[in-house]
Short mmCIF file of C-alpha atoms and ligand atoms in Angstrom, two decimals:
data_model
loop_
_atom_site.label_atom_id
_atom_site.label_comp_id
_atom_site.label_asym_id
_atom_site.label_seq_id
_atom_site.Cartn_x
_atom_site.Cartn_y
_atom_site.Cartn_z
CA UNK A 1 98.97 135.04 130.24
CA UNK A 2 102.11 132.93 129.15
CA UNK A 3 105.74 134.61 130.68
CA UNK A 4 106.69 137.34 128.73
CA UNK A 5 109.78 136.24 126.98
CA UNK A 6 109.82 135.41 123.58
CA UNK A 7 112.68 135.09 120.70
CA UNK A 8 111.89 136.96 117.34
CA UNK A 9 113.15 135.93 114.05
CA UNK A 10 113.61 138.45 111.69
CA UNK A 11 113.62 136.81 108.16
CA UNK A 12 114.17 139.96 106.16
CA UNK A 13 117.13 140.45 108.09
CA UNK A 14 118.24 137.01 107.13
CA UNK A 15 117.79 137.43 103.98
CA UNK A 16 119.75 140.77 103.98
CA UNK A 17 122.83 139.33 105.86
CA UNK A 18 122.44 136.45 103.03
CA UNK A 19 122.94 138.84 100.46
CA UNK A 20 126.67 140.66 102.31
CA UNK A 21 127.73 136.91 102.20
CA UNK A 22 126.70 136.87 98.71
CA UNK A 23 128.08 140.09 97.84
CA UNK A 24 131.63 139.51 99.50
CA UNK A 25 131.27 135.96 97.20
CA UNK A 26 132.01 137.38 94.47
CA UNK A 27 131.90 134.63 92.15
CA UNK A 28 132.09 132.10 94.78
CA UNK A 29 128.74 130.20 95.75
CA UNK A 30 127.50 130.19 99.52
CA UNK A 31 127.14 127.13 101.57
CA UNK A 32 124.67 128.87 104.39
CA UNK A 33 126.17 126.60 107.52
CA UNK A 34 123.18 126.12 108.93
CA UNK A 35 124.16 123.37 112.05
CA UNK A 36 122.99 123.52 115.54
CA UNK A 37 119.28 124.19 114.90
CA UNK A 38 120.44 127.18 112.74
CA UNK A 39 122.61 128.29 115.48
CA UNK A 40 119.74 128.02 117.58
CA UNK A 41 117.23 130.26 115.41
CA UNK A 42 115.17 127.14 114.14
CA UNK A 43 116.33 125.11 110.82
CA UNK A 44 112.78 125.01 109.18
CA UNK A 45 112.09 128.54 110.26
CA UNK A 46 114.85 130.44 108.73
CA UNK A 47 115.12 127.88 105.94
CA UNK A 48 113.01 130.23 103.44
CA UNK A 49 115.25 133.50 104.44
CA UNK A 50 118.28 131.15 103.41
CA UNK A 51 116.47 130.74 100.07
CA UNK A 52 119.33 133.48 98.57
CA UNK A 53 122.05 131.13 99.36
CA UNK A 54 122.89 127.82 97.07
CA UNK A 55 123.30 124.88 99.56
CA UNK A 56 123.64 124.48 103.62
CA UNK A 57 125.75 122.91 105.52
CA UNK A 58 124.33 120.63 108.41
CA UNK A 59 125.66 118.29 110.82
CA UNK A 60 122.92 115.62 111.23
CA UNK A 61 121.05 113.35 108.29
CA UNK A 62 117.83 114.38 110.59
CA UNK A 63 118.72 118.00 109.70
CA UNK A 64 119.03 116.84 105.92
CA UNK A 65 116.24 114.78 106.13
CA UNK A 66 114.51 117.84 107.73
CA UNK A 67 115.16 120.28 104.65
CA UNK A 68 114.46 118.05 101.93
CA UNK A 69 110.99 117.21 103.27
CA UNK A 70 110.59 120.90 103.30
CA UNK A 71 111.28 121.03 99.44
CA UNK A 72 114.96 122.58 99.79
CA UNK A 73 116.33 120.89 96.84
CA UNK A 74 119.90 122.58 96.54
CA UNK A 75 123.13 121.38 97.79
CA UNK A 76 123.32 119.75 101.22
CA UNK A 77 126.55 118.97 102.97
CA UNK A 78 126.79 117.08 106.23
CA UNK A 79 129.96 119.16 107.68
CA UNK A 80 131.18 115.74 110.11
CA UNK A 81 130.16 113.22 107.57
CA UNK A 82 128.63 109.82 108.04
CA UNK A 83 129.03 108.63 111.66
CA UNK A 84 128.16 104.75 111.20
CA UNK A 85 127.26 102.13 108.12
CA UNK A 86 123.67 103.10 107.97
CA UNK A 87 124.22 106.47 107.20
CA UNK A 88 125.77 105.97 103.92
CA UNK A 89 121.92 105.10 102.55
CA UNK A 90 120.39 107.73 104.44
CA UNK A 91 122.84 110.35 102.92
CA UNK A 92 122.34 108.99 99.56
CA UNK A 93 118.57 109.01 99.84
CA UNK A 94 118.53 112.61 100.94
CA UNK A 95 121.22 113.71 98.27
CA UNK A 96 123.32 114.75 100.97
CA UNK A 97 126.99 115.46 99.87
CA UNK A 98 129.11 113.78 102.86
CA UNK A 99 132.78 115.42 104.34
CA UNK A 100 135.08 112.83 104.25
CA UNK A 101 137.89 113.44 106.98
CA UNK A 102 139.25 110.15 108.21
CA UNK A 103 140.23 106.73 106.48
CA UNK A 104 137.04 104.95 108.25
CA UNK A 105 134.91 107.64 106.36
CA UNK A 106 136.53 106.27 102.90
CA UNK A 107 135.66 102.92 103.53
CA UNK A 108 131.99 103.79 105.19
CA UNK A 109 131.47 105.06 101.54
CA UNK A 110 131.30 101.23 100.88
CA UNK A 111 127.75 100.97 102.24
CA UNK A 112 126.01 103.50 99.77
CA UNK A 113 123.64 101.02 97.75
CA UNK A 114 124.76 99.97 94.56
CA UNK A 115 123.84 102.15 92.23
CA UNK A 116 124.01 105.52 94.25
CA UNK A 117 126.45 107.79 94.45
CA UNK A 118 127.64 110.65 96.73
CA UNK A 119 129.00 113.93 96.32
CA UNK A 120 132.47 113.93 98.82
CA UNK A 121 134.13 116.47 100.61
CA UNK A 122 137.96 115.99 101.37
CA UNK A 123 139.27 117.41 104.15
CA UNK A 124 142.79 118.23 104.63
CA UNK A 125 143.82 119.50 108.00
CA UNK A 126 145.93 122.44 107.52
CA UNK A 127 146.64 123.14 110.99
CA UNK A 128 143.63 123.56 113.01
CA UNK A 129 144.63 120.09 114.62
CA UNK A 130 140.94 119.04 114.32
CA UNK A 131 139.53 116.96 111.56
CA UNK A 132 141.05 116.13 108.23
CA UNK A 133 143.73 114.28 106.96
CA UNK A 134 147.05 115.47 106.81
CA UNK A 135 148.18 116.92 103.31
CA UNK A 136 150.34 113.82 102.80
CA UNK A 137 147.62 111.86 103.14
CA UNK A 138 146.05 113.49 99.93
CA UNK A 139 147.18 111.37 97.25
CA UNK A 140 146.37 108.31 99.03
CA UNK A 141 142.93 109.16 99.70
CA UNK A 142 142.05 110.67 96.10
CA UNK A 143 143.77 106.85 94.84
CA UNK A 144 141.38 105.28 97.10
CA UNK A 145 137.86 107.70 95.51
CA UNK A 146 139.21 107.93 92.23
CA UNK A 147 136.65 105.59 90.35
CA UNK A 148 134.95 104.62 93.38
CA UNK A 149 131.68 103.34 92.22
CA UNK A 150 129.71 105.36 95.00
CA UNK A 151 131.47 108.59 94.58
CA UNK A 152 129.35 111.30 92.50
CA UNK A 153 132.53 113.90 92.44
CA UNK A 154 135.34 115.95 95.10
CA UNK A 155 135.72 119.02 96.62
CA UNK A 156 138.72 119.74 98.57
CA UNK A 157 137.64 121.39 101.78
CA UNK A 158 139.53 123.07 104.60
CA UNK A 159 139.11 125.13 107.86
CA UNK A 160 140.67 128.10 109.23
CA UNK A 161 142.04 127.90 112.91
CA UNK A 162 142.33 131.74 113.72
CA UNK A 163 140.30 133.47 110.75
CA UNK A 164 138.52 136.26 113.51
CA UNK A 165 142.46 137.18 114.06
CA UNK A 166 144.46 136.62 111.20
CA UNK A 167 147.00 134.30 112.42
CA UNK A 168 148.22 131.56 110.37
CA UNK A 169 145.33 132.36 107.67
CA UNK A 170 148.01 132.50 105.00
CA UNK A 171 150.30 129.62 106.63
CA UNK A 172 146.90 127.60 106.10
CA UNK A 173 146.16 128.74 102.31
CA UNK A 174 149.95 127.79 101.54
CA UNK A 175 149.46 124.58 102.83
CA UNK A 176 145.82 124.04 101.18
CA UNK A 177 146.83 125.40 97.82
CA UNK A 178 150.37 122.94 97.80
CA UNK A 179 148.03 119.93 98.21
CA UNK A 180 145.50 120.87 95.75
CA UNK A 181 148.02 121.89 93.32
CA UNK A 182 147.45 119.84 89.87
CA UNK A 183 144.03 117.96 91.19
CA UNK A 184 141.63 120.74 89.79
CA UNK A 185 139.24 120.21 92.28
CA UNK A 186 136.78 122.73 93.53
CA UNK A 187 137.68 124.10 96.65
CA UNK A 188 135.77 125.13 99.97
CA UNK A 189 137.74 126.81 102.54
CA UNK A 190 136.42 130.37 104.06
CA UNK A 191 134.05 130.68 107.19
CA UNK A 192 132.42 133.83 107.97
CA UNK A 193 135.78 135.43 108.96
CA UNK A 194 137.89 134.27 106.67
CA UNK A 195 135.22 135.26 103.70
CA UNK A 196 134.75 139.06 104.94
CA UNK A 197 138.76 139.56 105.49
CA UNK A 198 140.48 137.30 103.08
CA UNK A 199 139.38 137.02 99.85
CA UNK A 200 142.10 134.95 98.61
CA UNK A 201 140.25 132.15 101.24
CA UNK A 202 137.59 132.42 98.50
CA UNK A 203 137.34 129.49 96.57
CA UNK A 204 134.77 127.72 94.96
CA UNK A 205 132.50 127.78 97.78
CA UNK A 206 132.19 129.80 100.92
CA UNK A 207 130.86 128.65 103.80
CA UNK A 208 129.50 131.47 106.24
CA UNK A 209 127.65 130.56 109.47
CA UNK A 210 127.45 133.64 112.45
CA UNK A 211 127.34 136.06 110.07
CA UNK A 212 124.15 135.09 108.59
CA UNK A 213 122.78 135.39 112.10
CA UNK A 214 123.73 138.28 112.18
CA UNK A 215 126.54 138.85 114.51
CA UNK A 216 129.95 139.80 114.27
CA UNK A 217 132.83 137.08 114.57
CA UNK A 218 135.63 139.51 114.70
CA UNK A 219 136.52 140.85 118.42
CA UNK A 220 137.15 144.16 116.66
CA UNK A 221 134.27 144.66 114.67
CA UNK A 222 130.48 144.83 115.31
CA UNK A 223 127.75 143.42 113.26
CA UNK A 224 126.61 146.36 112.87
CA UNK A 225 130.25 147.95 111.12
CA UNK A 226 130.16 145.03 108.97
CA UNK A 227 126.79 145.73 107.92
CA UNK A 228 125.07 143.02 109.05
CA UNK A 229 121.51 142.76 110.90
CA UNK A 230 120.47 141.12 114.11
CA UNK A 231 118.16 138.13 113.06
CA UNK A 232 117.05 137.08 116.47
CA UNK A 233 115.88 139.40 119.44
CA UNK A 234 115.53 137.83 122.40
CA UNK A 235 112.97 139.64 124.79
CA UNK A 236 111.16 140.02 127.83
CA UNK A 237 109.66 142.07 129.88
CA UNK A 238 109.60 144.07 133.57
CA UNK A 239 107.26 141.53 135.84
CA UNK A 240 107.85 143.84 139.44
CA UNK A 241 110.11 146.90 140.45
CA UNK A 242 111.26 148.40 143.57
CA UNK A 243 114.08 150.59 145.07
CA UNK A 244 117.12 149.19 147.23
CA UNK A 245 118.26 151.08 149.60
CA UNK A 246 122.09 152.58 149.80
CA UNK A 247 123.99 149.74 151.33
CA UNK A 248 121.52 146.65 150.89
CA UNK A 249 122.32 143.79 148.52
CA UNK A 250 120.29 141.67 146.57
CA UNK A 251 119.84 138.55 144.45
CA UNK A 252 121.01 135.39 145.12
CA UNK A 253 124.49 135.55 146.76
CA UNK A 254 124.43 139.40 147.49
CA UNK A 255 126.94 140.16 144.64
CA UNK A 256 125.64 143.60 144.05
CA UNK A 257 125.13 145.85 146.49
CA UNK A 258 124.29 149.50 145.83
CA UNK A 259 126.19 152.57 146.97
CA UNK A 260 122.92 154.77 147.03
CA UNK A 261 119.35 154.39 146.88
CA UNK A 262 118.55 152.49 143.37
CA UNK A 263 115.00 151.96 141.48
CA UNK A 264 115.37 148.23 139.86
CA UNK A 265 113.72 145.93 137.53
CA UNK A 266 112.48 141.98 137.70
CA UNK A 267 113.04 140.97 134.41
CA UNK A 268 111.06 137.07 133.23
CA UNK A 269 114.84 135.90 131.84
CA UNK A 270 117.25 133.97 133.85
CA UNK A 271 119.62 131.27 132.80
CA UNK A 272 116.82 128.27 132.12
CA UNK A 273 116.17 130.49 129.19
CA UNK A 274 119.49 130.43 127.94
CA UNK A 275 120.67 133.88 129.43
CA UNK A 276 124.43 133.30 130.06
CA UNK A 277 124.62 132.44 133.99
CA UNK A 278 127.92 134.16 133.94
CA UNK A 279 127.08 137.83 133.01
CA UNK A 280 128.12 140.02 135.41
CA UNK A 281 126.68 143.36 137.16
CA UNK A 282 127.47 146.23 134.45
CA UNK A 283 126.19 143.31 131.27
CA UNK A 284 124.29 145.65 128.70
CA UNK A 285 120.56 145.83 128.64
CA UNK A 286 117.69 147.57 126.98
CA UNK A 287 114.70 148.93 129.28
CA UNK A 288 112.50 150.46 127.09
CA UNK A 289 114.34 151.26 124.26
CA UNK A 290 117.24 152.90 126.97
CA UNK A 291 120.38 151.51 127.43
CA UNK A 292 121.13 150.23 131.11
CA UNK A 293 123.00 147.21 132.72
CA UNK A 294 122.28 143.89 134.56
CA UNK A 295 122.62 144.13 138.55
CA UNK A 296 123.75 141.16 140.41
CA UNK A 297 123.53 137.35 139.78
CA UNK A 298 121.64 135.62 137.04
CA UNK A 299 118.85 133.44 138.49
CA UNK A 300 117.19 130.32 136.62
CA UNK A 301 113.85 132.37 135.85
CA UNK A 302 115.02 136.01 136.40
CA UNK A 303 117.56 138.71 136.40
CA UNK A 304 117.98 142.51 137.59
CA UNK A 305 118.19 145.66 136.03
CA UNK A 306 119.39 148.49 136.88
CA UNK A 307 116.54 151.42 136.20
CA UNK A 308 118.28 154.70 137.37
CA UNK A 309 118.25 155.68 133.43
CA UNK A 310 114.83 154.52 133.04
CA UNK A 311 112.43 156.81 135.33
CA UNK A 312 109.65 155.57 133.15
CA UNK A 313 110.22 151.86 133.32
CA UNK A 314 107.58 149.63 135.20
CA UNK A 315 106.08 146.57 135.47
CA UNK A 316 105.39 145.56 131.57
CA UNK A 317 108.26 147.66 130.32
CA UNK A 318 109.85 145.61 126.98
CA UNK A 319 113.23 144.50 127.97
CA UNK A 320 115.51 143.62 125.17
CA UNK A 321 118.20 140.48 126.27
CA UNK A 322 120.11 140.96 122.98
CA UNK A 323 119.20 141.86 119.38
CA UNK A 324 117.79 144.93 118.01
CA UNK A 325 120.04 147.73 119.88
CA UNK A 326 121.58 145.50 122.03
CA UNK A 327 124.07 143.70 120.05
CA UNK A 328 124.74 139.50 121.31
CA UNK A 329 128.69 140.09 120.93
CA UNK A 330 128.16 142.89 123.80
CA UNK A 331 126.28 140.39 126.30
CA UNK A 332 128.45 137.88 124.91
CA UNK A 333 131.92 140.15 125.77
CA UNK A 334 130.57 140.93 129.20
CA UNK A 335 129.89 137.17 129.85
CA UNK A 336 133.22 135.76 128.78
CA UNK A 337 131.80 134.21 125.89
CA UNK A 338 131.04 134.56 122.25
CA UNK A 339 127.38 135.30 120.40
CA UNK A 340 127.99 132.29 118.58
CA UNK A 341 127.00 130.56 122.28
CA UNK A 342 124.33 132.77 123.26
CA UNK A 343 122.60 132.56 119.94
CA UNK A 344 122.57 128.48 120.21
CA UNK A 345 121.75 127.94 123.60
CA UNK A 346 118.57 130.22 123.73
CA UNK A 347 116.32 127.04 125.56
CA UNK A 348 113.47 125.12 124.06
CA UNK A 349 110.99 126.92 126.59
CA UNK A 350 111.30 130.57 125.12
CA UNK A 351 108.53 130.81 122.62
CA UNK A 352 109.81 131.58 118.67
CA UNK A 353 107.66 133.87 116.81
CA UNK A 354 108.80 134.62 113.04
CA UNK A 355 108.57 138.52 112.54
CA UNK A 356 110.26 141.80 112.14
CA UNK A 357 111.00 143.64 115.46
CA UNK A 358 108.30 146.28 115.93
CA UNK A 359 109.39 149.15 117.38
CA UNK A 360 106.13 150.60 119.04
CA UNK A 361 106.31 147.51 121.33
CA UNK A 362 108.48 149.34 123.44
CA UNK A 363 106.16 150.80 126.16
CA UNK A 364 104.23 149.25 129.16
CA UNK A 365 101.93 146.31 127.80
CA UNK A 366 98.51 147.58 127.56
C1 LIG B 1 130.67 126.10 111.82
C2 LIG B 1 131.50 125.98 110.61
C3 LIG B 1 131.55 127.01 109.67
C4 LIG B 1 130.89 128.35 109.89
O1 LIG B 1 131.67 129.13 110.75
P1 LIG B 1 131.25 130.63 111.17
O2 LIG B 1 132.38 131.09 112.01
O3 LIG B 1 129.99 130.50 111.94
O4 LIG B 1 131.09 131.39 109.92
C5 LIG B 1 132.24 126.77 108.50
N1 LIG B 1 132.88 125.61 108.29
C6 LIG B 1 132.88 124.61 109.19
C7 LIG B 1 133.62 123.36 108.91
C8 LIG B 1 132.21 124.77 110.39
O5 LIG B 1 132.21 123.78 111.29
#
């Protein structure tokens, strides 16, 4: 029998968390951001539940190369741009639209064959400090595309530094909207955050990544309050129990020790699988459909539950890591991280199946 873990992909609730992206739109189209492997769900796999949406946005020409071979013929936007000469053919054989945040990116746009053109994305830094050109850079850079013979058409792009918390959204806008002011460009601007809280951010196009996956990137709001559904559950199951007595410790580096006799779970998950090293004793767990917490350190195959709430619990017992009743952003809190992390590190090992969670799987494996 292979190890017990395995990540689930839920494509309906894809598709559902698709359609809140869509719905808080409005008008606006969605660029499904789509990098890191999907944020670690598996591009190709989740590409047909991000049929609703009406481009993605990728960060490799493999990734774009990727989609197209799998028929996706919509917009595709390659959210770094071209990294060296030969990319500029590559992009323009795939159809990919290219970001365009740094004078060596204009003048890469040289090496699109003759004859080709690109769609370009301008990015102004508006204070994130990252990529983009300054907004006094602007009309320099639109001299420099305006009749470029490899240039399809613009859209003025920006980021958001603290969209999950508000601060500087506006100072950001103000900026953004001064620059583009008189250019009548189309406009991208709004990640997840900024799309759900701001709808000023709008724009032409929104571009919403964690949300689609459905979890939360707000520190005040869960997925589930913003109405979005889990798309993967990463599971396992019980491989051996026992009880430790009041007073012994276990795991590696005795960091939990219990205060009275305590009935525990093995669980087939440790760090090699992508479960965050880092997550403390008291990091929220599901045993069987109950609620319960990690004990002690993360191993590289296995961690510890705690099973005083589950009497029932034994070896085969479904163990749910995070997803379905066990939201990422809760692990993620208790690990000092976010579910944007968890969600893209899960490792190549685990085993992907594409299907809805069933709930009957819950008991003992039979
Ligand atoms: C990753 C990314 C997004 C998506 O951000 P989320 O917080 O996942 O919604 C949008 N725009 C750019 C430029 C990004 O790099």
């Amino acid at each position: 029998m292979p190890r017990p873990i395995v990540a689930r992909i839920d494509p309906s609730a894809l598709a559902h968390n698709v359609g809140v992206a869509r719905a808080a739109a409005q008008d606006a189209r969605v660029l499904a951001v789509a990098k890191a492997n999907a944020y670690g769900h598996g591009l190709l796999r989740v590409l047909h539940g991000l049929a609703g949406a009406d481009g993605l946005a990728l960060l490799d020409l493999d990734e774009a190369a990727r989609v197209r071979d799998a028929g996706f013929r919509k917009r595709v936007v390659l959210l770094e741009g071209l990294f060296e000469s030969r990319d500029a053919a590559a992009a323009a054989r795939y159809g990919a639209d290219v970001v365009v945040h740094c004078r060596e990116q204009v003048d890469l746009l040289r090496e699109v064959p003759a004859g080709q053109r690109l769609g370009v994305l301008v990015k102004l830094d508006t204070g994130l400090n990252r990529l983009g050109f300054p907004p006094s850079d602007l009309p320099g850079v639109m001299d420099a595309l305006a009749g470029h013979p490899s240039v399809r058409d613009v859209t003025l792009m920006t980021h958001f530094a603290c969209a999950d918390d508000g601060r500087d959204v506006e100072a950001q806008l103000q900026r953004f909207r001064a620059s583009a002011a008189g250019l009548r460009l189309p406009a991208t601007l709004a990640n997840s955050a900024a799309l759900l809280r701001y709808p000023e951010a709008r724009g032409d196009w929104v571009r919403p990544g964690i949300m689609l996956y459905g979890a939360s990137p707000f520190a005040d709001a869960t997925a589930r309050e913003l109405g979005l559904r889990p798309v993967m559950t990463l599971e396992s199951r019980l491989i051996s129990t026992r009880t430790v007595r009041a007073g012994d410790s276990l795991g590696y580096g005795f960091q939990f020790t219990a205060d009275r006799d305590t009935r525990v779970g093995i669980v087939a998950c440790g760090y090699a699988d992508g479960y965050p090293r880092h997550a403390p004793t008291g990091t929220p767990v599901r045993v069987g459909g109950i609620s319960t917490r990690t004990l002690g350190r993360v191993s590289m195959d296995m961690l510890t539950v705690d099973l005083s709430p589950c009497p029932d619990a034994g070896v085969g017992t479904r163990v749910v890591l995070w997803g379905d009743d066990n939201p990422v952003d809760a692990v993620a809190r208790a690990a000092g991280t976010i579910g944007y992390e968890l969600l893209c590190a899960v490792a190549p090992r685990v085993p992907v199946v594409v299907a809805p969670v069933v709930a009957r799987a819950e008991g003992p494996a039979t």
